[in-house]
mmCIF file of C-alpha atoms and ligand atoms in Angstrom:
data_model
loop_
_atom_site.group_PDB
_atom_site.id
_atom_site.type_symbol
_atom_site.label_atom_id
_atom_site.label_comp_id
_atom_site.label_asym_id
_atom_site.label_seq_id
_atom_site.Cartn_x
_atom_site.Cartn_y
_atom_site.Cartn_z
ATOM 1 C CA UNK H 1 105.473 45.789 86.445
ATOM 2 C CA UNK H 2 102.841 45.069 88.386
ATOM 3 C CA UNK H 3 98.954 46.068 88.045
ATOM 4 C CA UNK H 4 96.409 46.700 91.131
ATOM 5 C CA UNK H 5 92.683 47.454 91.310
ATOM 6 C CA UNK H 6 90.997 47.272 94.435
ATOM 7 C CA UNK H 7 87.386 48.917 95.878
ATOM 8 C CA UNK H 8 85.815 49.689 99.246
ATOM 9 C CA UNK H 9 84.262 46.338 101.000
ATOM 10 C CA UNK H 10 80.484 46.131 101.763
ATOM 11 C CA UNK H 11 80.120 44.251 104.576
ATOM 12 C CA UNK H 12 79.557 40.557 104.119
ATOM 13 C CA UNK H 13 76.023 41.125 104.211
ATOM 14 C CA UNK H 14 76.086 42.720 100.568
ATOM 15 C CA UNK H 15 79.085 40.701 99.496
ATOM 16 C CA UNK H 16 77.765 38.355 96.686
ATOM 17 C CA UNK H 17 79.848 35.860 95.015
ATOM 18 C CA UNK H 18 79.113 35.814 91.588
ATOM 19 C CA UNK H 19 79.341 38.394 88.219
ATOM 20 C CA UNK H 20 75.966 38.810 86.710
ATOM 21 C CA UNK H 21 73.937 37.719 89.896
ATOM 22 C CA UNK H 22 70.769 38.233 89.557
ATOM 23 C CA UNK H 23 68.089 37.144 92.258
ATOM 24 C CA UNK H 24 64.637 37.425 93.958
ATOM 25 C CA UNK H 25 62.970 36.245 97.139
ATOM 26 C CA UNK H 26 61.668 37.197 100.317
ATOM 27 C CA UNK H 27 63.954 38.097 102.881
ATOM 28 C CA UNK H 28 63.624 37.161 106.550
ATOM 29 C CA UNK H 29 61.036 39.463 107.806
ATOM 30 C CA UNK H 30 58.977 38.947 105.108
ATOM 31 C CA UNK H 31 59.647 41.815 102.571
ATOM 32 C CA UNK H 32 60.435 41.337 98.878
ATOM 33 C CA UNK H 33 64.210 41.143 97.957
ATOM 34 C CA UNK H 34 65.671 41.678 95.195
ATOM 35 C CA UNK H 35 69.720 41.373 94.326
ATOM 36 C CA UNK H 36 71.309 42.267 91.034
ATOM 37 C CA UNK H 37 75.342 42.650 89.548
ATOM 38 C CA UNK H 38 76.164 44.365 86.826
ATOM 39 C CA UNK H 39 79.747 45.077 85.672
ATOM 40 C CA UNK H 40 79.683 48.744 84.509
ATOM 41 C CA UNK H 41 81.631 51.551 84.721
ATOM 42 C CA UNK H 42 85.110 49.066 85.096
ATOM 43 C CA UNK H 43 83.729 47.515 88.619
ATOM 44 C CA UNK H 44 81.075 45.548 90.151
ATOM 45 C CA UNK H 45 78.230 46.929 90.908
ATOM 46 C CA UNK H 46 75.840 45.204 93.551
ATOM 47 C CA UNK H 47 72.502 46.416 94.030
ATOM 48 C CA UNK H 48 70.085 45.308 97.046
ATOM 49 C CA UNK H 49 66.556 46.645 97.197
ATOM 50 C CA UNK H 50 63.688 45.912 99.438
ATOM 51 C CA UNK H 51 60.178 46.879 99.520
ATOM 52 C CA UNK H 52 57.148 46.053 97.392
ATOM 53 C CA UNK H 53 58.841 47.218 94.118
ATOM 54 C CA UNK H 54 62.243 45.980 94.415
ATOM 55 C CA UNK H 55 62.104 43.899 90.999
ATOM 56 C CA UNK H 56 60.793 46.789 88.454
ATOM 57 C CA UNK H 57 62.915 49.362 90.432
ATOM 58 C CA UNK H 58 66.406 47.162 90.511
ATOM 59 C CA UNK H 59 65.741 47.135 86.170
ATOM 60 C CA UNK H 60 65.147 50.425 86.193
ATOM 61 C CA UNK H 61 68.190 51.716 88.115
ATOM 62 C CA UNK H 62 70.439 48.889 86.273
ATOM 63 C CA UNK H 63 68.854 50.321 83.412
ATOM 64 C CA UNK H 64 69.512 54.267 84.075
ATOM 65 C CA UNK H 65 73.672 52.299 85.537
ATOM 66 C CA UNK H 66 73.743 51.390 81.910
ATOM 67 C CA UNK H 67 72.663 54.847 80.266
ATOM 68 C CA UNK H 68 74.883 56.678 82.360
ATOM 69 C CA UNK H 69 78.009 54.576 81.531
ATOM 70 C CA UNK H 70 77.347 55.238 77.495
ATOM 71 C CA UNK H 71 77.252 58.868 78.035
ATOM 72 C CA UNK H 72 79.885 59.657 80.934
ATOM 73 C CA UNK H 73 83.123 57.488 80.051
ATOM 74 C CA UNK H 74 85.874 59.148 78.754
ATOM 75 C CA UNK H 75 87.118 55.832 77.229
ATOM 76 C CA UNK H 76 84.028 55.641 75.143
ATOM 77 C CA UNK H 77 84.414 56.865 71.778
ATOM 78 C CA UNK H 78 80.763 57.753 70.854
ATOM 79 C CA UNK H 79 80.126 59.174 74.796
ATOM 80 C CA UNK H 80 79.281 62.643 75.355
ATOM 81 C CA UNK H 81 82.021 62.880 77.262
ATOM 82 C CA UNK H 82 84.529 62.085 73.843
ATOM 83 C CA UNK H 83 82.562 64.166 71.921
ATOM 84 C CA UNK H 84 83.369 66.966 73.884
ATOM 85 C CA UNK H 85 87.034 65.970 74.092
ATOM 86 C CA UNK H 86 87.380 65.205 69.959
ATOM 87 C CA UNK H 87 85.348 68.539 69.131
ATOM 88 C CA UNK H 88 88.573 70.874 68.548
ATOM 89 C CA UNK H 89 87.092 73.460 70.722
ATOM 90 C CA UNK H 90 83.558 73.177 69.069
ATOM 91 C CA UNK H 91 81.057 73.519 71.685
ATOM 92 C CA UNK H 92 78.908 69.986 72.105
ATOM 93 C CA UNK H 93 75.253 69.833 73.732
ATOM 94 C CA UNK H 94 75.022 67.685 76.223
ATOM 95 C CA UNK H 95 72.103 66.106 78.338
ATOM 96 C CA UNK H 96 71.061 67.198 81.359
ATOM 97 C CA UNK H 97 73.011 63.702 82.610
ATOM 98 C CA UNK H 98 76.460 65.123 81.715
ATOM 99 C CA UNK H 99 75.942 68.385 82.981
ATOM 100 C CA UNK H 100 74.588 67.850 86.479
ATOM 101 C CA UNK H 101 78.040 65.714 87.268
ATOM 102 C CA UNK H 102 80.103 68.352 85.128
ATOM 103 C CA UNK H 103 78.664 71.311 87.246
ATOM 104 C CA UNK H 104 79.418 69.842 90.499
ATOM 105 C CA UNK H 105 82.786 68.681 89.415
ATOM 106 C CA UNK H 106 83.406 72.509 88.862
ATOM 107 C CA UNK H 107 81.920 73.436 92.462
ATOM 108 C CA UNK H 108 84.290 71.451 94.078
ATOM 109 C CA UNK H 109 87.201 72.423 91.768
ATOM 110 C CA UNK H 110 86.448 76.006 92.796
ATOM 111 C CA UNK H 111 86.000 75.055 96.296
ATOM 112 C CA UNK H 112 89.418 72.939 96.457
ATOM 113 C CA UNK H 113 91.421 75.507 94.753
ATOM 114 C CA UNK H 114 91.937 72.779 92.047
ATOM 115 C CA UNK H 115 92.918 69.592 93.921
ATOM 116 C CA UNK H 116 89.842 68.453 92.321
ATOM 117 C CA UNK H 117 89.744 68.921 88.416
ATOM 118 C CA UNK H 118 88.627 66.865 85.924
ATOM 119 C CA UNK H 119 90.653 68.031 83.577
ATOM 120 C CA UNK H 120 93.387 66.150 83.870
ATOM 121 C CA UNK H 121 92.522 63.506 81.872
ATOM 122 C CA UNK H 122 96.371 64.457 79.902
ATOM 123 C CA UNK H 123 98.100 63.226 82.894
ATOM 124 C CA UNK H 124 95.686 60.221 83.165
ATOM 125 C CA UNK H 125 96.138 59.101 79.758
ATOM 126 C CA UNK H 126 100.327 59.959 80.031
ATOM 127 C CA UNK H 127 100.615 57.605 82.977
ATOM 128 C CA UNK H 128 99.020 54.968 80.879
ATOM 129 C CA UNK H 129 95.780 54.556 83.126
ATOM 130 C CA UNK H 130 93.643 54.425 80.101
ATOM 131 C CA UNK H 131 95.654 51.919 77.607
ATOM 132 C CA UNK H 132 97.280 50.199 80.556
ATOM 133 C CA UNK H 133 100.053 50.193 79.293
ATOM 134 C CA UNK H 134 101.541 52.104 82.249
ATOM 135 C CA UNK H 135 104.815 54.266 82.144
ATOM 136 C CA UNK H 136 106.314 56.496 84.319
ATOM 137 C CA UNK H 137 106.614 60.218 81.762
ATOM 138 C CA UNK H 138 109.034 62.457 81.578
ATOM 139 C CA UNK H 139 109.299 65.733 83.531
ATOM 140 C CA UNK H 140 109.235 67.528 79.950
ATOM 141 C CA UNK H 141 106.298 65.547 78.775
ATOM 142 C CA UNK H 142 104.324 66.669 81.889
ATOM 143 C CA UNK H 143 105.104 70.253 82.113
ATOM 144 C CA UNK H 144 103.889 69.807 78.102
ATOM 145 C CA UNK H 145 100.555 68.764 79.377
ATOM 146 C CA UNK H 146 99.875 71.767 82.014
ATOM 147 C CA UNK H 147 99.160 73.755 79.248
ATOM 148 C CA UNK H 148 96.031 71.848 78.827
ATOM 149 C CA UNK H 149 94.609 71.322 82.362
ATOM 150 C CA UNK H 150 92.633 73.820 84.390
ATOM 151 C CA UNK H 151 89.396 73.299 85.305
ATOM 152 C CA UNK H 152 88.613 77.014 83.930
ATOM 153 C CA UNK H 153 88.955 76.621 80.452
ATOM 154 C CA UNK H 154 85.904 74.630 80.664
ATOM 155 C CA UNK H 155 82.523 76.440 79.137
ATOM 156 C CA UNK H 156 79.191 75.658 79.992
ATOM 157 C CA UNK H 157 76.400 77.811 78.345
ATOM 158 C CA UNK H 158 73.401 75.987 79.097
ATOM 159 C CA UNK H 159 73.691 72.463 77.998
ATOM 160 C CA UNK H 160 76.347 73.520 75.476
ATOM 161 C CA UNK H 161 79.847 72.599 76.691
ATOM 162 C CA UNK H 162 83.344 73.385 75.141
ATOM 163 C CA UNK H 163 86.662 72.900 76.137
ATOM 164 C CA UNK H 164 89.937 73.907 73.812
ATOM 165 C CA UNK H 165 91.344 71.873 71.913
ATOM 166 C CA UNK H 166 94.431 69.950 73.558
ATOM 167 C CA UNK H 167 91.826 69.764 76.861
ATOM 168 C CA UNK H 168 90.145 66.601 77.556
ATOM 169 C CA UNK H 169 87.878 65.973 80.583
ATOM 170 C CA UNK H 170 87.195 62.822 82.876
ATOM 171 C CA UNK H 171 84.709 62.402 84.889
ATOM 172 C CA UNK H 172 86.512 59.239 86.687
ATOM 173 C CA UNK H 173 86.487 61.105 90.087
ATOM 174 C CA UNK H 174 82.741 61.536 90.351
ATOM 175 C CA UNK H 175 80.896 59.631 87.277
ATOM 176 C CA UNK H 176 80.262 56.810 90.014
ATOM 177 C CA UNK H 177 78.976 59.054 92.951
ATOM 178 C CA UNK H 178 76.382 61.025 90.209
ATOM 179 C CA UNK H 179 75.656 57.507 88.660
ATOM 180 C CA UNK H 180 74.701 56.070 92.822
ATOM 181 C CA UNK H 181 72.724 59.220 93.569
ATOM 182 C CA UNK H 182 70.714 59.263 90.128
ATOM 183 C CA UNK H 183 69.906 55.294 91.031
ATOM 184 C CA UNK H 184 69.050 56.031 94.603
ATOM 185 C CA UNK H 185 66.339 59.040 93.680
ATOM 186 C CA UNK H 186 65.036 56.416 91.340
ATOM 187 C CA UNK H 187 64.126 53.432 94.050
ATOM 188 C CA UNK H 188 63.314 56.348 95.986
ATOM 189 C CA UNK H 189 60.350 56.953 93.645
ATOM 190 C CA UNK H 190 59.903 53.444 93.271
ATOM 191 C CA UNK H 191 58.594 53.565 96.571
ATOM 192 C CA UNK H 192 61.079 50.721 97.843
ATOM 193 C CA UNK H 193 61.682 50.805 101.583
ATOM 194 C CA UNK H 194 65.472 49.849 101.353
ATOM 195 C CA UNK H 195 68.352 49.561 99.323
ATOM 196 C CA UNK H 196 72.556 49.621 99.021
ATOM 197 C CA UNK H 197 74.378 50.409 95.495
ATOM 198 C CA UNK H 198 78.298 49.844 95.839
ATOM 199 C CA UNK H 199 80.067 50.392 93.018
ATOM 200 C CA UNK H 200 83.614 50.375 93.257
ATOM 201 C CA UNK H 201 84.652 52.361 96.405
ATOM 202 C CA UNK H 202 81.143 54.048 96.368
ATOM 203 C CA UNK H 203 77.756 52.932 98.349
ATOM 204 C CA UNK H 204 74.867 54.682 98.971
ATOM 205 C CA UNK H 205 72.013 53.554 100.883
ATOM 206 C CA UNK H 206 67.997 54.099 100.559
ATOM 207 C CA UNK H 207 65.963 54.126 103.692
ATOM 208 C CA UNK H 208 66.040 51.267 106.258
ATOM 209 C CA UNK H 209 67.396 47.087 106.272
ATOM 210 C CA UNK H 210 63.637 45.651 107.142
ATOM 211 C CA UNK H 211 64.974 44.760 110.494
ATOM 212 C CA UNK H 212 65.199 48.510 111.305
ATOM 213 C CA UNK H 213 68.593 48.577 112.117
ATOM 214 C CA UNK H 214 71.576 50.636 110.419
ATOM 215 C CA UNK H 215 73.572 49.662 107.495
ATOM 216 C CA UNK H 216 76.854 49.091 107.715
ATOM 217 C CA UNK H 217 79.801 49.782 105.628
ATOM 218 C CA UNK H 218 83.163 48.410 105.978
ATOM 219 C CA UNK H 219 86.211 50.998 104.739
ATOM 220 C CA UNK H 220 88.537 49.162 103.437
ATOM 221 C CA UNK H 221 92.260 48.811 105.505
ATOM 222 C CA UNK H 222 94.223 50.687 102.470
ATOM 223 C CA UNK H 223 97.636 48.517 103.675
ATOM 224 C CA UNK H 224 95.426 45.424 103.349
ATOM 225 C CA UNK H 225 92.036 45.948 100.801
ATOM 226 C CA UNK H 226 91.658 42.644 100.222
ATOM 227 C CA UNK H 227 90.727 41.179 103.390
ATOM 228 C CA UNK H 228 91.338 43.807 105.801
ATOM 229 C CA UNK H 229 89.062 46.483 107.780
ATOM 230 C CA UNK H 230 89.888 49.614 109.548
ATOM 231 C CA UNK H 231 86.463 50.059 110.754
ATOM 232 C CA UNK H 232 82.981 50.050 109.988
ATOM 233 C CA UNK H 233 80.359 52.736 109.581
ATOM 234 C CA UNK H 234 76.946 51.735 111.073
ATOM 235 C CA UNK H 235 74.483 54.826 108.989
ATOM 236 C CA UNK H 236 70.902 55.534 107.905
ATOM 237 C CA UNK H 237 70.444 57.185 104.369
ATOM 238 C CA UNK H 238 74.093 58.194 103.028
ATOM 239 C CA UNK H 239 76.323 57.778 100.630
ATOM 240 C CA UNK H 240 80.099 56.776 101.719
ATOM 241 C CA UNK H 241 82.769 56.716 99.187
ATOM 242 C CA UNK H 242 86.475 56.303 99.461
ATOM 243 C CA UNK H 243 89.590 57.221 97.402
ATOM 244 C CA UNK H 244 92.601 55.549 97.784
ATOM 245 C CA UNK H 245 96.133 55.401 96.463
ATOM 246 C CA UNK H 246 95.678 51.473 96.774
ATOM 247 C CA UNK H 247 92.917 51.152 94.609
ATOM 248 C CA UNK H 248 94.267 51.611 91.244
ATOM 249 C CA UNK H 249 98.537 51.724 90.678
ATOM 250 C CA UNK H 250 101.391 50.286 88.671
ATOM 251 C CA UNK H 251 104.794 49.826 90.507
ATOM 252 C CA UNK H 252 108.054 50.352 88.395
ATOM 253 C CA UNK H 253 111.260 51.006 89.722
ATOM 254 C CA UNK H 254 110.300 50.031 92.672
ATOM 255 C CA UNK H 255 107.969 52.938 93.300
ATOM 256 C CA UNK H 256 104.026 53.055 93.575
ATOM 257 C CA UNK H 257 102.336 55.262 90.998
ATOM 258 C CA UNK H 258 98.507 55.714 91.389
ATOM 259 C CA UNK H 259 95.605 57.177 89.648
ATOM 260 C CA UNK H 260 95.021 60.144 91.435
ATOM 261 C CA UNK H 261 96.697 62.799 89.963
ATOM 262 C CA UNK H 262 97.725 65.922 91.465
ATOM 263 C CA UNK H 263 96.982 68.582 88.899
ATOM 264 C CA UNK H 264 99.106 71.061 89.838
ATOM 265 C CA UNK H 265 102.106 68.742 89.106
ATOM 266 C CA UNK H 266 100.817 65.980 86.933
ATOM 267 C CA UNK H 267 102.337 63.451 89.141
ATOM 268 C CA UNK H 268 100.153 60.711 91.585
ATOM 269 C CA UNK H 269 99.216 63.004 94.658
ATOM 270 C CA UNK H 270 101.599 62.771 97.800
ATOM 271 C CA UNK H 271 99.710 64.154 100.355
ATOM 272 C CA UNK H 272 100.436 62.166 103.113
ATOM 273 C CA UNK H 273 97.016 60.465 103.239
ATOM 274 C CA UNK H 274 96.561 56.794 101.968
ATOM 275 C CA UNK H 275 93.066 56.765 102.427
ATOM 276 C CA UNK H 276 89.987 59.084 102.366
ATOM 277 C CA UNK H 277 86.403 57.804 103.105
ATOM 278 C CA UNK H 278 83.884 60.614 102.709
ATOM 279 C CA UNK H 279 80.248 60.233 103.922
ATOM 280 C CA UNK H 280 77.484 62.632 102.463
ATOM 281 C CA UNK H 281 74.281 62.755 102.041
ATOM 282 C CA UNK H 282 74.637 63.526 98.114
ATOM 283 C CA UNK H 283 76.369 60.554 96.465
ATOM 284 C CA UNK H 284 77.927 63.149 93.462
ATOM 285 C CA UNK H 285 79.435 65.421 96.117
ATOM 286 C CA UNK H 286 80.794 61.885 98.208
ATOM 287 C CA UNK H 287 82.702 61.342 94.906
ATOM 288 C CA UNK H 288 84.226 64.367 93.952
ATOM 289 C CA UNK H 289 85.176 65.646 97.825
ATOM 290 C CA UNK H 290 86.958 61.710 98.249
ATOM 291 C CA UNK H 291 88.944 62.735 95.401
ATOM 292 C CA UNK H 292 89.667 66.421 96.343
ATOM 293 C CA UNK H 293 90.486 65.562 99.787
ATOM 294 C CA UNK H 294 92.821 62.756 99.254
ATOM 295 C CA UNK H 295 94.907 65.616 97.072
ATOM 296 C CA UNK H 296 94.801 68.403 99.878
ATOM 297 C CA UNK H 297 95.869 66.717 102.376
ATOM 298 C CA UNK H 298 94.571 66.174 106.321
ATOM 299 C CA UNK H 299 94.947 70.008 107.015
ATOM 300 C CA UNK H 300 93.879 71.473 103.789
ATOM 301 C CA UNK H 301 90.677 68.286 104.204
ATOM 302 C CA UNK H 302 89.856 69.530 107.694
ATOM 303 C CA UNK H 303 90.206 73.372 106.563
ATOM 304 C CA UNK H 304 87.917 72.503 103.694
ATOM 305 C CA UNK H 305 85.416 70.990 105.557
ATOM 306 C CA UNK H 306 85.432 73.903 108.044
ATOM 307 C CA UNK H 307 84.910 76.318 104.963
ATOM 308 C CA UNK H 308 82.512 74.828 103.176
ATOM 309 C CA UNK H 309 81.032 71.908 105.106
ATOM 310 C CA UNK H 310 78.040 69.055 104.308
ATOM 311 C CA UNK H 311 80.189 65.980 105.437
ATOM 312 C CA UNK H 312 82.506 63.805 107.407
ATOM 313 C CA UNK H 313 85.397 61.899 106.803
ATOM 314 C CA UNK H 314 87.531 59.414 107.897
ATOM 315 C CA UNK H 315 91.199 59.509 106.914
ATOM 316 C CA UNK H 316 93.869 56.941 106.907
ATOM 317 C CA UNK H 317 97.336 58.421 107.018
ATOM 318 C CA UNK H 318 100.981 57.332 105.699
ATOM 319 C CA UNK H 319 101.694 56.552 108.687
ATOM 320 C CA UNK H 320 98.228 54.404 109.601
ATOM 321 C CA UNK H 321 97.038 57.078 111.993
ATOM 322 C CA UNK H 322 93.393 57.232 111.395
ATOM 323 C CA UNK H 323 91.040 60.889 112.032
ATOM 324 C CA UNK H 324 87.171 60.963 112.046
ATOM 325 C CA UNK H 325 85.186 64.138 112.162
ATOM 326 C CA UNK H 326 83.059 64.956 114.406
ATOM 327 C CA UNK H 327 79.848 63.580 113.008
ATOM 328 C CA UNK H 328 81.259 60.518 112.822
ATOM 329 C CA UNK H 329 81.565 59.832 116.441
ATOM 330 C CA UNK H 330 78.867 56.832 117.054
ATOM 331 C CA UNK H 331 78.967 55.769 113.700
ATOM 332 C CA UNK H 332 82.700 54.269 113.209
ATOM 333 C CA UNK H 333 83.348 51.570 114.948
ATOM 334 C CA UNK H 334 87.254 50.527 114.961
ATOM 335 C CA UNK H 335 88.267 47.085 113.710
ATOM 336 C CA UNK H 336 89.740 45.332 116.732
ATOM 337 C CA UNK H 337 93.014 46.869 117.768
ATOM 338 C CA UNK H 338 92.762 49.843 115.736
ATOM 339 C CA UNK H 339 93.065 53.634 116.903
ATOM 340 C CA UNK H 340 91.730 56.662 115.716
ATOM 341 C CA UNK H 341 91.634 60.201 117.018
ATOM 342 C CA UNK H 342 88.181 62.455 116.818
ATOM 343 C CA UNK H 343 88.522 65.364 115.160
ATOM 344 C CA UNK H 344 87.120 68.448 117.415
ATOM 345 C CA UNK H 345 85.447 71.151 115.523
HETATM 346 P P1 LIG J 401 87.910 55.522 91.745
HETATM 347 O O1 LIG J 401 87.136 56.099 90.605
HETATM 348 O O2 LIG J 401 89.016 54.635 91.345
HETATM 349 O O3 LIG J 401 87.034 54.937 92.792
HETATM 350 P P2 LIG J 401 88.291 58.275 92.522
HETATM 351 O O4 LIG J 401 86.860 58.569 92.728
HETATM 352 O O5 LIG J 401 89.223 58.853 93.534
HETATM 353 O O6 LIG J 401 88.614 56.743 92.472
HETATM 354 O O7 LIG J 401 88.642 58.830 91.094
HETATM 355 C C1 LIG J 401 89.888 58.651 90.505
HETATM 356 C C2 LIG J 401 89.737 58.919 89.027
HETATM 357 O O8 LIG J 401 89.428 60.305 88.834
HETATM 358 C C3 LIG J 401 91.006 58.665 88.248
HETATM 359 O O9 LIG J 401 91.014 57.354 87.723
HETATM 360 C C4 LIG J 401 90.925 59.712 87.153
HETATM 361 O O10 LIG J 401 90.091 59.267 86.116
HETATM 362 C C5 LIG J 401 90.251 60.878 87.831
HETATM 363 N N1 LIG J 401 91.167 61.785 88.543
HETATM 364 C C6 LIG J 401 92.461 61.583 88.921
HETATM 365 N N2 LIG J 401 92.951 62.637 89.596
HETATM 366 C C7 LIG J 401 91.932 63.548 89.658
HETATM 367 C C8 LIG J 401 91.819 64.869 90.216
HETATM 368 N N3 LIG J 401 92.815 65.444 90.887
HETATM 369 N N4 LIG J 401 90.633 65.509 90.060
HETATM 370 C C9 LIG J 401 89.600 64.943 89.391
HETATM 371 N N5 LIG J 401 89.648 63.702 88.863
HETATM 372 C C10 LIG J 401 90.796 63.016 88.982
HETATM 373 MG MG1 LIG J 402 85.972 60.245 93.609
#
């Protein structure tokens, strides 16, 4: 059996070597620099701030990476997030840093008629994505475990927050997005002029490079993550996040399992997409929607986004085809020798 984990590229302009970086300097034109890697969250996480405050702000956002992480995992026995899942239906207060993510989780489960839901942490843990020690379970054992998920049996009264008992939540779909947008708003008040967080398949950007011109993000070629690009995204102030059935599987049999569930059938999603980059201005809403849309589906993506709108997309299909949206237009640039079709709206 074989084991994979794989995140979106920056391009080689935020690409640093080593775990635990940490540096400071001036940068070309003059403005204070300041790099930083963490590992948090089970990825790297790169941060890059400019401006005049880039050294107290990068502590204070690795800082607030740090908090986060302690109160969001699921894997975490003394997180919020466990003591909501261990509390036999009890209802457990939370901070205002678990329910911002758990709220929008619900918006979007609402809004994707359930492709999104986090609670399907069951099927997570029955795959084996949690003690890695992956398996492939039994039809029984799954239809076992519907019981439990629905993203409606969740209860939030103010910051108290219950779920029965037998239902566990993860936040694994969006914990990174809300953790990126809660560290941009902070260099934001830091006053810093510029910055990039990746984590994982997420980045989100502050501002402007010093040089004035855009940042660009490389999403990852999902046949090839490793070295390969499909294109690059030149953008302003955005977060872009993919999903992708490459990022995180276990082959057995001779079959590719991955860790996006489908919750209406407990088994990896087959949608037909391989790949879903999401840009948005809100990194929490980048997270969740990469998620959702890789489980609807091109049509049910596009029909989404006509619905309820607030983003693009790019999409990598089964069969390679690649789709933008419309917004998108002069800001993906195809690696060489790749296609892609515009979306019309
Ligand atoms: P990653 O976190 O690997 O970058 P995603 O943002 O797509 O990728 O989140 C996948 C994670 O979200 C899974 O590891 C799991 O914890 C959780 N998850 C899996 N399927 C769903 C789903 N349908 N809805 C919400 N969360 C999910
Ligand atoms: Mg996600």
């Amino acid at each position: 059996m074989s084991v994979f984990y794989k995140g979106l590229s920056l391009t080689a302009v935020f690409c640093a070597a080593a775990l635990f970086f940490s540096s400071c300097g001036l940068d070309l034109n003059g403005s204070e620099k300041r790099s930083k890697q963490i590992f948090a969250m089970d990825t790297i996480v790169e941060l890059t701030v400019y401006g005049k405050n880039a050294e107290q702000a990068t502590e204070s956002a690795a800082a607030k990476i740090m908090e986060l992480e302690a109160e969001l995992s699921a894997t975490k026995a003394d997180s919020a997030v466990s003591k909501i899942n261990s509390a036999l239906g009890a209802a457990v207060t939370v901070s205002d840093n678990v329910k911002a993510p758990l709220l929008a989780a619900l918006d979007i489960s609402s809004k994707s008629k359930g492709a999104f839901d986090i609670t399907v942490f069951p099927f997570v843990k029955a795959w084996g994505f949690v003690s890695k020690e992956y398996r492939v379970p039994g039809k029984d054992e799954l239809s076992r475990l519907q019981d439990f998920v629905g993203f409606k049996k969740i209860e939030i009264n103010g910051n108290a927050v219950s779920v029965p008992n037998g239902t566990e939540i993860d936040l694994g779909g969006i914990a990174k997005g809300y953790t990126s947008q809660c560290v941009c708003d902070i260099l934001k008040e830091s006053g810093v002029t510029g910055a990039v967080i990746s984590l994982g398949g997420n980045a989100q950007t502050v501002g402007g490079k010093p040089d004035g011109s855009k940042w660009r993000i490389a999403v990852c070629d999902p046949d090839d993550p490793d070295n390969g690009t499909i294109g690059t995204l030149s953008v302003d102030e955005t977060a872009v996040v993919t999903s992708g059935g490459y990022q995180r599987f276990f082959e057995s049999g001779g079959r590719k399992y991955h860790h996006i569930i489908n919750p209406s059938t407990g088994y990896p999603s087959e949608s037909g997409l391989k790949s879903v980059t999401v840009v948005c201005a809100d990194g929490t809403y980048a997270d969740g929607l990469s998620t959702a849309l890789f489980v609807l589906g091109l049509e049910d993506a596009l029909a989404y986004r006509k619905s309820h709108g607030g983003f693009d997309a790019v999409f990598v299909s089964d069969d390679g085809t690649i789709t933008i949206t419309s917004g998108l237009k002069d800001l993906f640039t195809p690696a060489q020798g790749r296609q892609f079709s515009l979306y019309e709206d």
